[in-house]
């Protein structure tokens, strides 16, 4: 299902070592019209982020080389882009550490794609005043979530 709503192309940088999860998140974000790049070198996360200039970063905690907390601290030195942690380490202490290190939100694995994208879009909207909201359509009904209007067959 193709989702519309992003008038400008927002860039999402995914720092996730599980390629299956990284590709699933990338595909989901792309279906919402977002430009996505997955990290290639887990020793050069900040360099790749600086090159890509993402509007939002999705960051796992358990990573090769250095953990997500380390990369969050390092990324905060160069960007104010929102950082959303996506991790199976979802105990209270992990969430508290993620936020205290500079993270903006946290989604626990396993995750629901709809919830993840709702949080991504919420962070983009808050940080970049994303004006366009998705229009949901079903059997002749159109819900415009931006102005909370429902049309049925025109």
PDB file of C-alpha atoms in Angstrom:
ATOM      1  CA  UNK A   1       0.000   0.000   0.000  1.00  0.00           C
ATOM      2  CA  UNK A   2       1.476   3.350  -1.079  1.00  0.00           C
ATOM      3  CA  UNK A   3       1.028   6.234   1.349  1.00  0.00           C
ATOM      4  CA  UNK A   4       1.063   9.854   0.246  1.00  0.00           C
ATOM      5  CA  UNK A   5       1.560  12.947   2.290  1.00  0.00           C
ATOM      6  CA  UNK A   6       5.165  14.137   2.335  1.00  0.00           C
ATOM      7  CA  UNK A   7       5.396  17.216   0.137  1.00  0.00           C
ATOM      8  CA  UNK A   8       9.135  17.441   0.652  1.00  0.00           C
ATOM      9  CA  UNK A   9      11.503  14.506   0.698  1.00  0.00           C
ATOM     10  CA  UNK A  10      12.615  13.827   4.249  1.00  0.00           C
ATOM     11  CA  UNK A  11      15.782  11.764   4.727  1.00  0.00           C
ATOM     12  CA  UNK A  12      15.827   8.926   7.275  1.00  0.00           C
ATOM     13  CA  UNK A  13      19.108   7.312   8.367  1.00  0.00           C
ATOM     14  CA  UNK A  14      18.792   3.794   9.776  1.00  0.00           C
ATOM     15  CA  UNK A  15      21.486   2.446  12.101  1.00  0.00           C
ATOM     16  CA  UNK A  16      20.458  -1.191  12.580  1.00  0.00           C
ATOM     17  CA  UNK A  17      22.763  -4.212  12.274  1.00  0.00           C
ATOM     18  CA  UNK A  18      20.002  -6.754  11.590  1.00  0.00           C
ATOM     19  CA  UNK A  19      19.713  -6.420   7.805  1.00  0.00           C
ATOM     20  CA  UNK A  20      16.208  -7.934   7.743  1.00  0.00           C
ATOM     21  CA  UNK A  21      14.916  -5.333  10.196  1.00  0.00           C
ATOM     22  CA  UNK A  22      16.843  -2.510   8.511  1.00  0.00           C
ATOM     23  CA  UNK A  23      15.383  -3.412   5.102  1.00  0.00           C
ATOM     24  CA  UNK A  24      11.858  -3.780   6.508  1.00  0.00           C
ATOM     25  CA  UNK A  25      12.064  -0.335   8.135  1.00  0.00           C
ATOM     26  CA  UNK A  26      13.576   1.143   4.968  1.00  0.00           C
ATOM     27  CA  UNK A  27      10.805  -0.308   2.794  1.00  0.00           C
ATOM     28  CA  UNK A  28       8.149   0.952   5.193  1.00  0.00           C
ATOM     29  CA  UNK A  29       9.620   4.474   5.259  1.00  0.00           C
ATOM     30  CA  UNK A  30       9.995   4.532   1.478  1.00  0.00           C
ATOM     31  CA  UNK A  31       6.327   3.565   1.105  1.00  0.00           C
ATOM     32  CA  UNK A  32       5.555   6.825   2.957  1.00  0.00           C
ATOM     33  CA  UNK A  33       7.638   8.818   0.469  1.00  0.00           C
ATOM     34  CA  UNK A  34      10.723   9.150   2.660  1.00  0.00           C
ATOM     35  CA  UNK A  35      14.282   8.889   1.362  1.00  0.00           C
ATOM     36  CA  UNK A  36      16.175   6.232   3.293  1.00  0.00           C
ATOM     37  CA  UNK A  37      19.777   5.203   3.777  1.00  0.00           C
ATOM     38  CA  UNK A  38      20.985   2.354   5.969  1.00  0.00           C
ATOM     39  CA  UNK A  39      24.386   2.608   7.618  1.00  0.00           C
ATOM     40  CA  UNK A  40      27.109   0.769   5.724  1.00  0.00           C
ATOM     41  CA  UNK A  41      30.046   0.939   8.156  1.00  0.00           C
ATOM     42  CA  UNK A  42      29.309   0.588  11.867  1.00  0.00           C
ATOM     43  CA  UNK A  43      32.659   2.218  12.665  1.00  0.00           C
ATOM     44  CA  UNK A  44      31.723   5.375  10.729  1.00  0.00           C
ATOM     45  CA  UNK A  45      28.144   6.143  11.783  1.00  0.00           C
ATOM     46  CA  UNK A  46      28.755   9.850  12.370  1.00  0.00           C
ATOM     47  CA  UNK A  47      30.641  10.278   9.083  1.00  0.00           C
ATOM     48  CA  UNK A  48      27.859   8.603   7.108  1.00  0.00           C
ATOM     49  CA  UNK A  49      25.237  10.684   8.913  1.00  0.00           C
ATOM     50  CA  UNK A  50      27.165  13.888   8.170  1.00  0.00           C
ATOM     51  CA  UNK A  51      27.330  12.956   4.482  1.00  0.00           C
ATOM     52  CA  UNK A  52      23.616  12.052   4.226  1.00  0.00           C
ATOM     53  CA  UNK A  53      22.307  14.931   6.412  1.00  0.00           C
ATOM     54  CA  UNK A  54      19.219  13.041   7.649  1.00  0.00           C
ATOM     55  CA  UNK A  55      16.125  14.724   9.024  1.00  0.00           C
ATOM     56  CA  UNK A  56      15.647  11.782  11.417  1.00  0.00           C
ATOM     57  CA  UNK A  57      17.818   8.905  12.667  1.00  0.00           C
ATOM     58  CA  UNK A  58      16.544   5.468  13.688  1.00  0.00           C
ATOM     59  CA  UNK A  59      19.094   3.885  16.017  1.00  0.00           C
ATOM     60  CA  UNK A  60      19.403   0.438  17.587  1.00  0.00           C
ATOM     61  CA  UNK A  61      21.134   0.027  20.967  1.00  0.00           C
ATOM     62  CA  UNK A  62      22.962  -3.295  20.413  1.00  0.00           C
ATOM     63  CA  UNK A  63      25.356  -2.622  17.531  1.00  0.00           C
ATOM     64  CA  UNK A  64      28.780  -3.894  16.469  1.00  0.00           C
ATOM     65  CA  UNK A  65      31.832  -1.810  17.468  1.00  0.00           C
ATOM     66  CA  UNK A  66      30.038   0.747  19.666  1.00  0.00           C
ATOM     67  CA  UNK A  67      26.525   0.680  21.113  1.00  0.00           C
ATOM     68  CA  UNK A  68      23.672   2.996  20.185  1.00  0.00           C
ATOM     69  CA  UNK A  69      24.171   5.110  23.317  1.00  0.00           C
ATOM     70  CA  UNK A  70      27.702   5.943  22.161  1.00  0.00           C
ATOM     71  CA  UNK A  71      26.513   6.822  18.660  1.00  0.00           C
ATOM     72  CA  UNK A  72      23.647   8.915  20.035  1.00  0.00           C
ATOM     73  CA  UNK A  73      26.111  11.020  22.081  1.00  0.00           C
ATOM     74  CA  UNK A  74      28.379  11.403  19.052  1.00  0.00           C
ATOM     75  CA  UNK A  75      25.522  12.248  16.676  1.00  0.00           C
ATOM     76  CA  UNK A  76      24.241  14.892  19.114  1.00  0.00           C
ATOM     77  CA  UNK A  77      27.585  16.709  18.708  1.00  0.00           C
ATOM     78  CA  UNK A  78      26.837  17.260  15.012  1.00  0.00           C
ATOM     79  CA  UNK A  79      23.053  17.236  14.532  1.00  0.00           C
ATOM     80  CA  UNK A  80      19.818  18.210  16.197  1.00  0.00           C
ATOM     81  CA  UNK A  81      17.847  15.797  13.990  1.00  0.00           C
ATOM     82  CA  UNK A  82      15.467  13.689  16.075  1.00  0.00           C
ATOM     83  CA  UNK A  83      16.781  10.274  17.093  1.00  0.00           C
ATOM     84  CA  UNK A  84      14.312   7.433  17.508  1.00  0.00           C
ATOM     85  CA  UNK A  85      15.676   4.360  19.265  1.00  0.00           C
ATOM     86  CA  UNK A  86      14.413   1.033  17.931  1.00  0.00           C
ATOM     87  CA  UNK A  87      15.568  -1.761  20.210  1.00  0.00           C
ATOM     88  CA  UNK A  88      14.691  -5.070  21.812  1.00  0.00           C
ATOM     89  CA  UNK A  89      16.347  -3.758  25.002  1.00  0.00           C
ATOM     90  CA  UNK A  90      13.097  -2.128  26.081  1.00  0.00           C
ATOM     91  CA  UNK A  91      13.371  -2.312  29.851  1.00  0.00           C
ATOM     92  CA  UNK A  92      12.811   0.955  31.724  1.00  0.00           C
ATOM     93  CA  UNK A  93      16.536   1.567  32.261  1.00  0.00           C
ATOM     94  CA  UNK A  94      17.269   1.212  28.524  1.00  0.00           C
ATOM     95  CA  UNK A  95      14.516   3.677  27.644  1.00  0.00           C
ATOM     96  CA  UNK A  96      15.723   6.136  30.310  1.00  0.00           C
ATOM     97  CA  UNK A  97      19.349   5.851  29.120  1.00  0.00           C
ATOM     98  CA  UNK A  98      18.307   6.301  25.473  1.00  0.00           C
ATOM     99  CA  UNK A  99      16.427   9.508  26.264  1.00  0.00           C
ATOM    100  CA  UNK A 100      19.130  10.791  28.621  1.00  0.00           C
ATOM    101  CA  UNK A 101      21.796  10.257  25.940  1.00  0.00           C
ATOM    102  CA  UNK A 102      19.863  12.492  23.534  1.00  0.00           C
ATOM    103  CA  UNK A 103      17.201  10.238  22.037  1.00  0.00           C
ATOM    104  CA  UNK A 104      13.781  11.706  21.291  1.00  0.00           C
ATOM    105  CA  UNK A 105      11.618   8.588  21.326  1.00  0.00           C
ATOM    106  CA  UNK A 106      11.795   4.821  21.739  1.00  0.00           C
ATOM    107  CA  UNK A 107      10.054   1.945  19.967  1.00  0.00           C
ATOM    108  CA  UNK A 108      10.444  -1.594  21.308  1.00  0.00           C
ATOM    109  CA  UNK A 109      11.145  -4.615  19.097  1.00  0.00           C
ATOM    110  CA  UNK A 110       9.208  -6.457  17.943  1.00  0.00           C
ATOM    111  CA  UNK A 111       7.409  -3.400  16.638  1.00  0.00           C
ATOM    112  CA  UNK A 112       4.256  -2.590  14.719  1.00  0.00           C
ATOM    113  CA  UNK A 113       5.058  -0.807  11.452  1.00  0.00           C
ATOM    114  CA  UNK A 114       2.098   1.531  11.815  1.00  0.00           C
ATOM    115  CA  UNK A 115       3.200   2.622  15.283  1.00  0.00           C
ATOM    116  CA  UNK A 116       6.798   3.114  14.129  1.00  0.00           C
ATOM    117  CA  UNK A 117       5.748   5.273  11.175  1.00  0.00           C
ATOM    118  CA  UNK A 118       3.307   7.261  13.314  1.00  0.00           C
ATOM    119  CA  UNK A 119       6.198   8.129  15.650  1.00  0.00           C
ATOM    120  CA  UNK A 120       8.514   8.928  12.721  1.00  0.00           C
ATOM    121  CA  UNK A 121       5.933  11.236  11.165  1.00  0.00           C
ATOM    122  CA  UNK A 122       5.171  12.832  14.522  1.00  0.00           C
ATOM    123  CA  UNK A 123       8.852  13.645  15.081  1.00  0.00           C
ATOM    124  CA  UNK A 124       9.184  15.031  11.539  1.00  0.00           C
ATOM    125  CA  UNK A 125       6.048  17.128  11.961  1.00  0.00           C
ATOM    126  CA  UNK A 126       7.187  18.519  15.312  1.00  0.00           C
ATOM    127  CA  UNK A 127      10.738  19.248  14.207  1.00  0.00           C
ATOM    128  CA  UNK A 128      10.124  20.441  10.659  1.00  0.00           C
ATOM    129  CA  UNK A 129       6.508  21.627  10.720  1.00  0.00           C
ATOM    130  CA  UNK A 130       5.535  19.015   8.162  1.00  0.00           C
ATOM    131  CA  UNK A 131       2.286  20.499   6.876  1.00  0.00           C
ATOM    132  CA  UNK A 132       0.938  17.724   4.696  1.00  0.00           C
ATOM    133  CA  UNK A 133      -0.819  14.893   6.462  1.00  0.00           C
ATOM    134  CA  UNK A 134      -1.837  11.617   4.896  1.00  0.00           C
ATOM    135  CA  UNK A 135      -5.266  11.206   3.437  1.00  0.00           C
ATOM    136  CA  UNK A 136      -6.704   7.828   4.360  1.00  0.00           C
ATOM    137  CA  UNK A 137      -9.200   6.370   1.908  1.00  0.00           C
ATOM    138  CA  UNK A 138     -11.553   3.403   2.264  1.00  0.00           C
ATOM    139  CA  UNK A 139     -14.699   2.566   0.256  1.00  0.00           C
ATOM    140  CA  UNK A 140     -15.423   6.126  -0.825  1.00  0.00           C
ATOM    141  CA  UNK A 141     -14.577   7.706   2.520  1.00  0.00           C
ATOM    142  CA  UNK A 142     -11.593  10.086   2.696  1.00  0.00           C
ATOM    143  CA  UNK A 143     -10.183  11.161   6.053  1.00  0.00           C
ATOM    144  CA  UNK A 144      -7.872  14.176   5.968  1.00  0.00           C
ATOM    145  CA  UNK A 145      -6.080  13.933   9.285  1.00  0.00           C
ATOM    146  CA  UNK A 146      -4.519  17.405   8.982  1.00  0.00           C
ATOM    147  CA  UNK A 147      -7.830  19.258   9.283  1.00  0.00           C
ATOM    148  CA  UNK A 148      -9.805  16.285  10.681  1.00  0.00           C
ATOM    149  CA  UNK A 149     -12.349  16.300   7.830  1.00  0.00           C
ATOM    150  CA  UNK A 150     -14.167  13.242   6.605  1.00  0.00           C
ATOM    151  CA  UNK A 151     -15.652  13.203   3.095  1.00  0.00           C
ATOM    152  CA  UNK A 152     -17.849  10.391   1.807  1.00  0.00           C
ATOM    153  CA  UNK A 153     -18.293  10.038  -1.965  1.00  0.00           C
ATOM    154  CA  UNK A 154     -17.502  13.719  -2.481  1.00  0.00           C
TER     155      UNK A 154
END
